[in-house]
Tab-separated table of C-alpha atoms and ligand atoms in Angstrom:
chain	number	residue	atom	x	y	z
A	1	MET	CA	124.205	80.852	77.100
A	2	ARG	CA	121.710	78.398	77.538
A	3	PRO	CA	119.394	78.464	74.008
A	4	LEU	CA	115.715	77.549	74.381
A	5	ARG	CA	112.971	77.197	71.959
A	6	SER	CA	109.055	77.357	72.420
A	7	ARG	CA	106.948	75.419	69.635
A	8	PRO	CA	103.182	75.593	69.176
A	9	THR	CA	101.250	73.997	71.000
A	10	GLY	CA	97.173	72.976	72.218
A	11	PRO	CA	95.622	74.512	75.227
A	12	LEU	CA	97.268	74.609	78.618
A	13	VAL	CA	95.362	72.815	81.479
A	14	GLY	CA	96.170	72.761	85.066
A	15	ARG	CA	96.402	74.088	88.554
A	16	ILE	CA	100.444	75.207	89.769
A	17	ALA	CA	101.456	77.685	91.876
A	18	VAL	CA	104.166	80.559	91.124
A	19	PRO	CA	107.426	80.890	93.017
A	20	GLY	CA	107.143	83.515	96.011
A	21	ASP	CA	107.251	86.982	95.191
A	22	LYS	CA	110.977	88.312	94.176
A	23	SER	CA	110.224	92.188	95.872
A	24	ILE	CA	108.820	90.652	99.193
A	25	SER	CA	111.611	88.091	99.224
A	26	HIS	CA	114.465	90.442	99.283
A	27	ARG	CA	112.492	92.782	101.771
A	28	ALA	CA	111.836	89.620	104.179
A	29	LEU	CA	116.159	88.931	104.145
A	30	MET	CA	116.943	92.228	104.396
A	31	LEU	CA	114.720	93.300	107.297
A	32	GLY	CA	114.768	90.144	108.858
A	33	GLY	CA	118.354	90.747	109.052
A	34	LEU	CA	117.645	94.018	110.742
A	35	ALA	CA	115.406	92.560	113.105
A	36	VAL	CA	115.950	91.308	116.769
A	37	GLY	CA	116.136	87.594	117.066
A	38	ARG	CA	114.965	84.700	114.774
A	39	THR	CA	112.675	85.094	111.452
A	40	ARG	CA	111.263	82.087	109.547
A	41	VAL	CA	109.925	82.917	106.169
A	42	GLU	CA	108.378	80.212	104.081
A	43	GLY	CA	107.648	80.628	100.357
A	44	LEU	CA	110.828	82.743	99.658
A	45	LEU	CA	111.940	82.884	95.744
A	46	GLU	CA	114.951	80.554	95.407
A	47	GLY	CA	115.877	82.598	92.432
A	48	GLU	CA	119.433	84.357	91.312
A	49	ASP	CA	118.345	87.599	92.299
A	50	VAL	CA	117.067	86.813	96.037
A	51	LEU	CA	119.935	84.373	96.642
A	52	ARG	CA	122.604	87.307	96.227
A	53	THR	CA	120.500	89.368	98.803
A	54	ALA	CA	120.624	86.366	100.680
A	55	ALA	CA	124.813	86.101	100.664
A	56	ALA	CA	124.936	89.972	100.979
A	57	MET	CA	123.158	89.821	104.325
A	58	ARG	CA	125.138	87.125	105.687
A	59	ALA	CA	128.360	89.257	104.309
A	60	LEU	CA	126.765	91.990	106.342
A	61	GLY	CA	127.070	90.003	109.756
A	62	ALA	CA	123.364	88.394	109.650
A	63	ALA	CA	122.788	84.550	110.098
A	64	VAL	CA	120.870	83.203	106.611
A	65	GLU	CA	120.125	79.439	106.327
A	66	ARG	CA	118.146	77.403	104.032
A	67	GLU	CA	115.898	74.726	106.459
A	68	ALA	CA	113.959	73.227	103.105
A	69	ALA	CA	112.984	74.107	100.020
A	70	SER	CA	111.860	77.601	100.650
A	71	VAL	CA	111.621	78.074	103.644
A	72	TRP	CA	114.738	80.087	104.990
A	73	ARG	CA	115.679	80.989	108.980
A	74	ILE	CA	117.342	84.426	109.333
A	75	ASP	CA	118.905	85.779	112.586
A	76	GLY	CA	118.740	89.498	112.641
A	77	VAL	CA	121.539	91.558	114.706
A	78	GLY	CA	119.216	94.590	115.055
A	79	ILE	CA	119.189	97.812	113.389
A	80	GLY	CA	122.995	99.382	113.291
A	81	GLY	CA	123.999	95.937	114.142
A	82	LEU	CA	125.644	95.073	110.854
A	83	ALA	CA	128.986	94.739	110.029
A	84	GLU	CA	131.744	95.645	107.600
A	85	PRO	CA	131.662	92.807	104.782
A	86	ALA	CA	135.319	91.391	104.204
A	87	ASP	CA	134.801	91.671	100.569
A	88	VAL	CA	132.820	93.317	97.567
A	89	ILE	CA	129.308	92.091	97.451
A	90	ASP	CA	127.906	91.447	94.267
A	91	LEU	CA	124.126	92.039	93.528
A	92	GLY	CA	124.522	89.810	90.015
A	93	ASN	CA	121.192	90.930	87.836
A	94	SER	CA	119.239	92.207	90.612
A	95	GLY	CA	118.628	96.213	90.674
A	96	THR	CA	116.259	95.968	93.787
A	97	GLY	CA	118.993	93.824	95.453
A	98	ALA	CA	121.598	96.498	94.656
A	99	ARG	CA	119.170	99.560	95.606
A	100	LEU	CA	117.645	98.312	98.846
A	101	LEU	CA	121.184	97.292	99.820
A	102	MET	CA	122.509	100.793	99.808
A	103	GLY	CA	120.022	102.092	101.900
A	104	VAL	CA	120.578	99.458	104.546
A	105	ILE	CA	124.083	100.157	104.389
A	106	ALA	CA	123.673	104.016	104.408
A	107	GLY	CA	122.260	103.188	108.592
A	108	HIS	CA	125.472	101.848	109.208
A	109	PRO	CA	129.151	103.358	110.157
A	110	PHE	CA	131.097	101.079	107.655
A	111	THR	CA	132.385	100.506	104.277
A	112	ALA	CA	130.905	98.448	101.299
A	113	PHE	CA	131.413	97.951	98.098
A	114	LEU	CA	129.370	96.408	95.283
A	115	THR	CA	129.259	95.609	92.194
A	116	GLY	CA	127.110	93.368	89.815
A	117	ASP	CA	126.550	91.757	86.028
A	118	PRO	CA	127.420	93.890	83.208
A	119	SER	CA	123.386	94.591	83.234
A	120	LEU	CA	123.415	96.240	86.662
A	121	ARG	CA	126.393	97.973	86.221
A	122	ARG	CA	125.064	99.662	83.220
A	123	ARG	CA	122.011	100.428	85.436
A	124	PRO	CA	121.313	103.885	86.580
A	125	MET	CA	122.192	104.371	90.718
A	126	ALA	CA	122.555	108.101	90.938
A	127	ARG	CA	118.503	107.832	91.808
A	128	VAL	CA	119.338	106.476	95.215
A	129	VAL	CA	122.568	107.966	95.806
A	130	ALA	CA	121.072	111.334	95.589
A	131	PRO	CA	118.778	110.979	98.751
A	132	LEU	CA	121.295	109.057	100.701
A	133	GLU	CA	123.975	111.566	100.375
A	134	ARG	CA	121.184	114.023	101.672
A	135	MET	CA	120.797	111.683	104.528
A	136	GLY	CA	124.104	111.347	105.167
A	137	ALA	CA	126.404	108.429	103.331
A	138	ARG	CA	128.864	108.922	101.024
A	139	ILE	CA	129.156	107.195	97.767
A	140	LEU	CA	131.549	106.986	95.545
A	141	ALA	CA	130.669	105.268	92.362
A	142	ARG	CA	131.526	105.205	88.554
A	143	SER	CA	130.069	107.727	85.925
A	144	GLY	CA	126.476	108.311	86.360
A	145	GLY	CA	126.223	106.914	89.679
A	146	ARG	CA	126.906	103.410	88.183
A	147	MET	CA	128.607	100.243	89.843
A	148	PRO	CA	130.869	99.202	91.276
A	149	LEU	CA	130.374	101.328	94.102
A	150	ALA	CA	131.609	102.173	97.486
A	151	VAL	CA	128.766	103.158	100.249
A	152	THR	CA	130.031	104.709	103.663
A	153	GLY	CA	127.114	104.671	105.868
A	154	ALA	CA	126.316	106.697	108.917
A	155	ALA	CA	125.790	105.409	112.552
A	156	GLU	CA	122.879	108.265	112.628
A	157	PRO	CA	121.551	109.503	109.210
A	158	LEU	CA	119.471	112.142	109.020
A	159	PRO	CA	115.807	111.781	108.582
A	160	ILE	CA	114.886	113.743	105.735
A	161	ALA	CA	111.498	114.496	103.629
A	162	TYR	CA	112.089	113.263	99.920
A	163	THR	CA	109.747	113.753	97.017
A	164	LEU	CA	110.876	110.695	94.155
A	165	PRO	CA	111.457	112.579	91.242
A	166	VAL	CA	110.515	108.841	89.409
A	167	ALA	CA	108.194	106.401	90.387
A	168	SER	CA	110.136	103.781	92.071
A	169	ALA	CA	109.988	101.375	94.875
A	170	GLN	CA	113.412	101.077	95.003
A	171	VAL	CA	114.304	104.313	95.662
A	172	LYS	CA	111.531	104.857	98.815
A	173	SER	CA	112.165	101.649	100.220
A	174	ALA	CA	116.211	102.665	100.194
A	175	VAL	CA	115.324	105.848	101.661
A	176	LEU	CA	113.100	104.216	104.365
A	177	LEU	CA	116.123	101.473	105.021
A	178	ALA	CA	118.655	104.017	105.886
A	179	GLY	CA	115.418	105.971	107.954
A	180	LEU	CA	115.507	102.852	110.393
A	181	SER	CA	118.735	104.336	111.522
A	182	ALA	CA	118.037	108.105	111.384
A	183	PRO	CA	116.854	109.862	115.039
A	184	GLY	CA	112.888	111.040	114.101
A	185	VAL	CA	110.740	110.832	110.989
A	186	THR	CA	112.034	109.826	107.584
A	187	THR	CA	108.946	110.891	104.938
A	188	ILE	CA	109.098	110.470	101.415
A	189	ILE	CA	106.377	111.695	98.848
A	190	GLU	CA	105.438	110.023	95.556
A	191	PRO	CA	103.317	111.454	93.310
A	192	GLN	CA	102.145	108.141	91.845
A	193	PRO	CA	101.831	105.143	94.099
A	194	THR	CA	104.508	102.371	93.779
A	195	ARG	CA	104.608	99.304	95.673
A	196	ASP	CA	104.293	99.131	99.225
A	197	HIS	CA	105.511	96.084	100.339
A	198	SER	CA	108.597	97.482	102.645
A	199	GLU	CA	105.081	99.583	104.098
A	200	ARG	CA	103.531	96.468	104.782
A	201	MET	CA	106.577	94.714	105.667
A	202	LEU	CA	107.883	97.179	108.114
A	203	ARG	CA	104.455	97.421	109.788
A	204	HIS	CA	104.692	93.458	110.407
A	205	PHE	CA	108.096	93.665	112.159
A	206	GLY	CA	106.931	96.403	114.710
A	207	ALA	CA	107.418	99.773	113.027
A	208	THR	CA	105.201	102.739	112.947
A	209	VAL	CA	104.643	103.333	109.394
A	210	GLU	CA	101.746	106.174	108.286
A	211	THR	CA	100.762	106.494	105.075
A	212	ALA	CA	98.104	109.519	103.692
A	213	GLU	CA	97.053	110.338	99.870
A	214	THR	CA	98.007	113.680	98.764
A	215	ALA	CA	95.681	115.867	97.261
A	216	GLU	CA	97.676	115.353	93.855
A	217	GLY	CA	97.116	111.867	94.388
A	218	GLY	CA	99.932	110.216	95.165
A	219	ARG	CA	101.366	109.327	99.002
A	220	ARG	CA	103.059	111.078	101.702
A	221	ILE	CA	104.787	108.076	103.964
A	222	SER	CA	106.334	108.462	107.183
A	223	LEU	CA	108.560	106.160	109.145
A	224	LEU	CA	109.384	106.855	112.841
A	225	GLY	CA	113.242	106.648	112.819
A	226	GLN	CA	114.812	103.763	115.134
A	227	PRO	CA	112.165	101.496	116.000
A	228	GLU	CA	112.885	97.847	117.765
A	229	LEU	CA	112.113	95.956	114.893
A	230	ALA	CA	111.371	92.302	116.136
A	231	ALA	CA	111.729	89.068	114.298
A	232	ALA	CA	108.360	87.757	112.651
A	233	ASP	CA	107.547	84.528	110.925
A	234	LEU	CA	106.533	85.773	107.046
A	235	ARG	CA	104.809	83.524	104.286
A	236	VAL	CA	105.994	84.955	100.981
A	237	PRO	CA	102.692	85.187	98.425
A	238	GLY	CA	102.952	83.940	94.694
A	239	ASP	CA	104.610	86.270	92.337
A	240	PRO	CA	102.045	88.218	90.270
A	241	SER	CA	104.613	89.708	87.635
A	242	SER	CA	105.842	85.617	87.281
A	243	ALA	CA	101.814	84.145	87.320
A	244	ALA	CA	101.665	86.496	84.539
A	245	PHE	CA	103.728	84.642	81.657
A	246	PRO	CA	101.249	81.243	82.415
A	247	ALA	CA	98.373	83.664	82.747
A	248	VAL	CA	98.852	85.100	79.673
A	249	ALA	CA	99.456	81.841	77.447
A	250	ALA	CA	96.407	80.805	78.965
A	251	LEU	CA	94.332	83.187	77.326
A	252	LEU	CA	95.936	82.916	73.941
A	253	LEU	CA	95.661	79.390	73.486
A	254	PRO	CA	91.979	78.493	72.827
A	255	GLY	CA	90.687	75.610	74.881
A	256	SER	CA	92.828	76.702	77.896
A	257	GLU	CA	92.035	76.890	81.729
A	258	ILE	CA	94.387	77.028	84.703
A	259	THR	CA	94.526	77.877	88.435
A	260	ILE	CA	97.347	79.947	89.621
A	261	THR	CA	97.481	79.438	93.375
A	262	GLY	CA	98.664	81.695	96.362
A	263	VAL	CA	99.385	85.004	94.142
A	264	GLY	CA	99.787	88.668	95.358
A	265	ILE	CA	97.025	90.638	94.545
A	266	ASN	CA	98.137	93.563	96.271
A	267	PRO	CA	96.493	96.600	94.264
A	268	LEU	CA	99.671	98.101	93.265
A	269	ARG	CA	100.778	95.010	91.376
A	270	THR	CA	97.965	94.280	89.583
A	271	GLY	CA	97.769	96.503	86.964
A	272	LEU	CA	98.460	94.349	84.306
A	273	TYR	CA	94.938	91.679	85.368
A	274	ASP	CA	93.454	95.134	85.072
A	275	THR	CA	94.644	95.658	81.645
A	276	LEU	CA	93.453	92.534	80.770
A	277	ARG	CA	90.295	92.202	81.891
A	278	GLU	CA	89.866	95.470	80.060
A	279	MET	CA	91.116	93.598	76.638
A	280	GLY	CA	88.349	90.665	77.783
A	281	ALA	CA	90.061	88.590	79.437
A	282	ASP	CA	88.043	85.454	81.417
A	283	LEU	CA	90.574	86.081	84.561
A	284	ALA	CA	89.188	85.651	88.106
A	285	PHE	CA	90.415	85.899	91.633
A	286	THR	CA	89.163	83.419	93.683
A	287	GLU	CA	89.654	82.069	97.286
A	288	GLU	CA	90.826	85.902	98.615
A	289	ARG	CA	92.809	85.767	102.038
A	290	GLU	CA	95.275	87.455	103.531
A	291	ALA	CA	99.010	86.073	104.061
A	292	GLY	CA	102.114	88.046	106.017
A	293	GLY	CA	100.523	91.698	105.709
A	294	GLU	CA	99.723	91.098	102.122
A	295	PRO	CA	96.152	90.072	100.109
A	296	VAL	CA	96.158	86.760	97.930
A	297	ALA	CA	94.206	84.924	95.785
A	298	ASP	CA	94.039	82.290	93.327
A	299	LEU	CA	93.736	82.943	89.803
A	300	VAL	CA	91.014	81.465	86.915
A	301	VAL	CA	92.491	81.721	83.667
A	302	LYS	CA	90.467	80.675	80.550
A	303	ALA	CA	91.729	81.244	77.060
A	304	SER	CA	89.831	84.493	75.419
A	305	ARG	CA	89.592	86.760	72.528
A	306	LEU	CA	91.476	90.038	73.457
A	307	GLU	CA	90.814	93.450	71.948
A	308	GLY	CA	93.561	96.032	71.796
A	309	VAL	CA	92.770	99.097	74.468
A	310	GLU	CA	94.880	102.227	75.835
A	311	VAL	CA	96.842	102.231	78.702
A	312	PRO	CA	97.238	105.012	80.712
A	313	ALA	CA	100.883	106.447	81.789
A	314	GLU	CA	99.116	106.597	85.613
A	315	ARG	CA	98.828	102.579	85.396
A	316	ALA	CA	102.630	102.241	84.690
A	317	PRO	CA	103.765	102.017	88.258
A	318	ARG	CA	101.400	99.187	89.231
A	319	MET	CA	102.563	96.851	86.250
A	320	ILE	CA	105.822	98.361	85.373
A	321	ASP	CA	107.331	94.708	84.880
A	322	GLU	CA	104.702	93.216	83.024
A	323	TYR	CA	104.869	95.181	79.553
A	324	PRO	CA	106.446	92.676	77.909
A	325	ILE	CA	104.530	90.190	78.373
A	326	LEU	CA	101.060	92.721	78.021
A	327	ALA	CA	103.074	93.543	74.703
A	328	VAL	CA	102.980	89.490	73.726
A	329	ALA	CA	99.503	89.581	74.626
A	330	ALA	CA	98.426	92.709	72.360
A	331	ALA	CA	100.311	91.346	69.333
A	332	PHE	CA	97.541	88.137	69.406
A	333	ALA	CA	94.683	91.125	69.949
A	334	LYS	CA	92.374	92.467	67.547
A	335	GLY	CA	92.812	96.169	67.027
A	336	ARG	CA	95.861	98.528	68.326
A	337	THR	CA	97.193	98.372	71.507
A	338	VAL	CA	98.899	101.833	72.591
A	339	MET	CA	100.946	101.527	75.807
A	340	ARG	CA	101.382	105.057	77.351
A	341	GLY	CA	104.529	106.560	79.582
A	342	LEU	CA	107.122	103.636	79.401
A	343	GLY	CA	110.562	105.961	80.099
A	344	GLU	CA	111.203	103.662	83.081
A	345	LEU	CA	111.411	100.553	80.395
A	346	ARG	CA	114.988	101.817	79.386
A	347	VAL	CA	116.659	101.308	82.147
A	348	LYS	CA	115.321	97.997	83.550
A	349	GLU	CA	117.551	94.609	83.253
A	350	SER	CA	117.726	95.682	79.365
A	351	ASP	CA	116.406	98.405	77.173
A	352	ARG	CA	112.895	96.892	77.185
A	353	LEU	CA	111.187	99.255	75.495
A	354	ALA	CA	113.771	98.750	72.501
A	355	ALA	CA	113.684	94.868	73.378
A	356	ILE	CA	109.930	94.424	73.082
A	357	ALA	CA	109.892	96.390	69.458
A	358	THR	CA	112.709	94.827	67.945
A	359	GLY	CA	111.559	91.025	69.277
A	360	LEU	CA	108.014	91.719	68.114
A	361	ALA	CA	109.005	93.221	64.918
A	362	ALA	CA	110.750	90.133	64.222
A	363	CYS	CA	108.092	88.278	65.216
A	364	GLY	CA	105.872	89.657	62.310
A	365	VAL	CA	104.208	92.141	64.506
A	366	THR	CA	103.908	95.585	63.266
A	367	ALA	CA	105.026	97.830	66.810
A	368	ARG	CA	106.446	101.416	67.293
A	369	ILE	CA	107.886	103.346	70.030
A	370	ALA	CA	106.513	106.977	70.093
A	371	GLY	CA	108.181	109.340	72.795
A	372	ASP	CA	107.918	107.074	75.946
A	373	ASP	CA	104.566	105.315	74.411
A	374	LEU	CA	104.648	101.847	72.537
A	375	ILE	CA	101.962	100.948	69.674
A	376	VAL	CA	101.413	97.305	69.075
A	377	GLU	CA	98.817	96.322	65.789
A	378	GLY	CA	97.070	93.468	67.030
A	379	ALA	CA	96.770	90.744	64.363
A	380	GLY	CA	93.522	89.349	65.903
A	381	GLY	CA	94.641	85.683	65.557
A	382	ARG	CA	98.014	84.063	65.460
A	383	PRO	CA	100.928	86.591	64.203
A	384	ARG	CA	104.224	84.432	62.402
A	385	GLY	CA	106.657	84.071	65.474
A	386	GLY	CA	109.542	82.204	63.886
A	387	ALA	CA	112.452	84.389	64.822
A	388	ALA	CA	115.658	84.235	67.695
A	389	ILE	CA	115.508	86.848	70.497
A	390	ALA	CA	118.269	88.346	72.103
A	391	THR	CA	118.013	88.084	75.640
A	392	LYS	CA	120.173	90.584	76.795
A	393	LEU	CA	120.884	89.230	80.281
A	394	ASP	CA	116.719	90.005	80.778
A	395	HIS	CA	114.530	87.528	82.319
A	396	ARG	CA	111.353	89.383	81.615
A	397	PRO	CA	111.601	89.736	77.665
A	398	ALA	CA	113.145	85.655	77.190
A	399	MET	CA	109.887	84.802	79.414
A	400	SER	CA	107.648	86.988	77.564
A	401	PHE	CA	108.812	85.098	73.706
A	402	LEU	CA	108.426	81.969	74.968
A	403	VAL	CA	105.002	82.796	75.291
A	404	PHE	CA	104.779	84.286	71.972
A	405	GLY	CA	105.893	81.150	70.775
A	406	MET	CA	103.866	78.672	71.897
A	407	ALA	CA	100.789	80.966	70.605
A	408	ALA	CA	102.084	81.613	67.170
A	409	GLN	CA	102.466	80.005	63.818
A	410	GLU	CA	105.984	79.112	63.771
A	411	ALA	CA	108.007	78.659	67.345
A	412	VAL	CA	110.237	81.487	68.706
A	413	ALA	CA	113.843	80.781	70.000
A	414	ILE	CA	115.903	82.829	72.242
A	415	ASP	CA	119.783	82.546	72.475
A	416	ASP	CA	119.867	82.187	76.664
A	417	GLY	CA	117.634	81.129	78.887
A	418	ALA	CA	119.896	81.481	82.187
A	419	PRO	CA	118.277	84.966	83.064
A	420	ILE	CA	114.794	83.384	83.620
A	421	ASP	CA	116.810	82.020	86.960
A	422	THR	CA	116.734	85.042	88.252
A	423	SER	CA	113.175	85.251	89.025
A	424	PHE	CA	111.587	81.967	87.754
A	425	PRO	CA	114.262	79.066	88.305
A	426	ALA	CA	111.414	76.094	87.408
A	427	PHE	CA	109.720	78.580	84.179
A	428	ALA	CA	110.090	75.847	81.233
A	429	ALA	CA	109.048	72.513	83.808
A	430	LEU	CA	106.033	74.524	85.037
A	431	MET	CA	104.703	75.747	81.775
A	432	ASN	CA	105.634	72.028	80.122
A	433	GLY	CA	103.724	71.149	83.245
A	434	LEU	CA	100.553	72.590	81.736
A	435	GLY	CA	101.188	71.740	78.477
A	436	ALA	CA	103.950	74.132	76.728
A	437	LYS	CA	106.489	72.893	74.400
A	438	ILE	CA	109.625	74.816	75.510
A	439	GLU	CA	112.977	72.789	75.103
A	440	GLU	CA	116.412	73.541	74.582
A	441	ALA	CA	117.512	74.555	71.071
A	442	GLY	CA	120.566	74.797	69.010
A	443	ARG	CA	121.805	71.310	69.664
B	1	S3P	C1	110.912	96.612	92.952
B	1	S3P	C2	110.243	97.851	91.835
B	1	S3P	C3	110.559	97.915	90.186
B	1	S3P	C4	110.136	97.085	89.521
B	1	S3P	C5	111.346	95.739	89.931
B	1	S3P	C6	111.324	95.611	91.885
B	1	S3P	C7	111.028	96.614	93.974
B	1	S3P	O1	111.401	98.937	90.335
B	1	S3P	O2	110.796	97.079	88.307
B	1	S3P	O3	111.396	94.673	89.519
B	1	S3P	O4	111.320	95.558	94.237
B	1	S3P	O5	110.744	97.597	94.522
B	1	S3P	P1	111.641	100.421	90.436
B	1	S3P	O6	111.199	100.502	91.528
B	1	S3P	O7	112.702	101.145	89.962
B	1	S3P	O8	110.827	100.741	89.135
């Protein structure tokens, strides 16, 4: 346990870069390992989650080496070329690592055993087990499809057409990764579009992936199986989900002005920024450009008076990881914020719906859960804070409540800052460099 405390502070000022995108980093390691030849990745996130995926790909026979800070080299073995791992693979805290890797293994004729930390072992895997079994993989898991589990893949999985029962990029990606080994076209229909990093990166490595809108506003994605994936260098953009923390902190602290450089602005990831603008945030994307098939920009954020808004359920897939920090912004805003359709938050690294509501209440904010909706009554100023928050192996509520403490009347403590290392290892140092006061607590 590493207790941390965040004390109220003055304005945040400066220019920073946040670490590489977590979703894209996992995919770079996996697709680099499945491509033929050497891929060099710059800007890779060196967080615990991604390091677990790097170790997993090594255990499966790809050569994965760190050349310098955030620069990694992968010597891929080609689709179907991975080998049976000698030991259990431990994905730590990472749902993305676990679910995407299950898809990779489903396209290989051997058995691999997967496990994770207590948080990951509680999370539902049935959502990936179902389509992968339809493709011909065999999966033996604990009740509810939970880990530890064993996956026996197929040399030639069946190409299937699969309609996603939950809006999940992880499930979509697992099916696409298994579909790489399938003879023919694997099709996914997603009723609500989810992050499309897998589709973009598959194209970057030379696969044929077609995407079409469905009449109902969803997407149909088709992957032509058994492509030659060719090694292709990549630059990973900064993670918009990590940039969300300094961005909201700057909005809440009067007099702040910060620039966050090189942030990914894939439209399927920017729901938070749309919402903050609706709340009155002075937030601009400048220097828009492209890196490795993904749109990137510098974010310029200035302190702003925020007002409560209603966030529609349809927006949830475009900002699914950002509700904890949006709830913090809502607590400081004037008026009520209603966030709809948050059922998926119950099965993240922790039950985030409960974590947000409990944490806000402890900080003196009125918040309630109604069905799958979260309703926050904004203070229209500085709420009390002054609470100790239980992290429950979940990085995003941990960082969110540290941001709360920066702008509240009284400091906020978290019982364990260690989970922050899964996605944003230098969080406290980076924030303190802008003017925050995050320090070790409990001594
Ligand atoms: C991710 C997808 C999301 C997100 C997670 C990363 C990905 O999960 O919450 O942090 O990289 O595909 P779901 O697709 O399960 O909603």
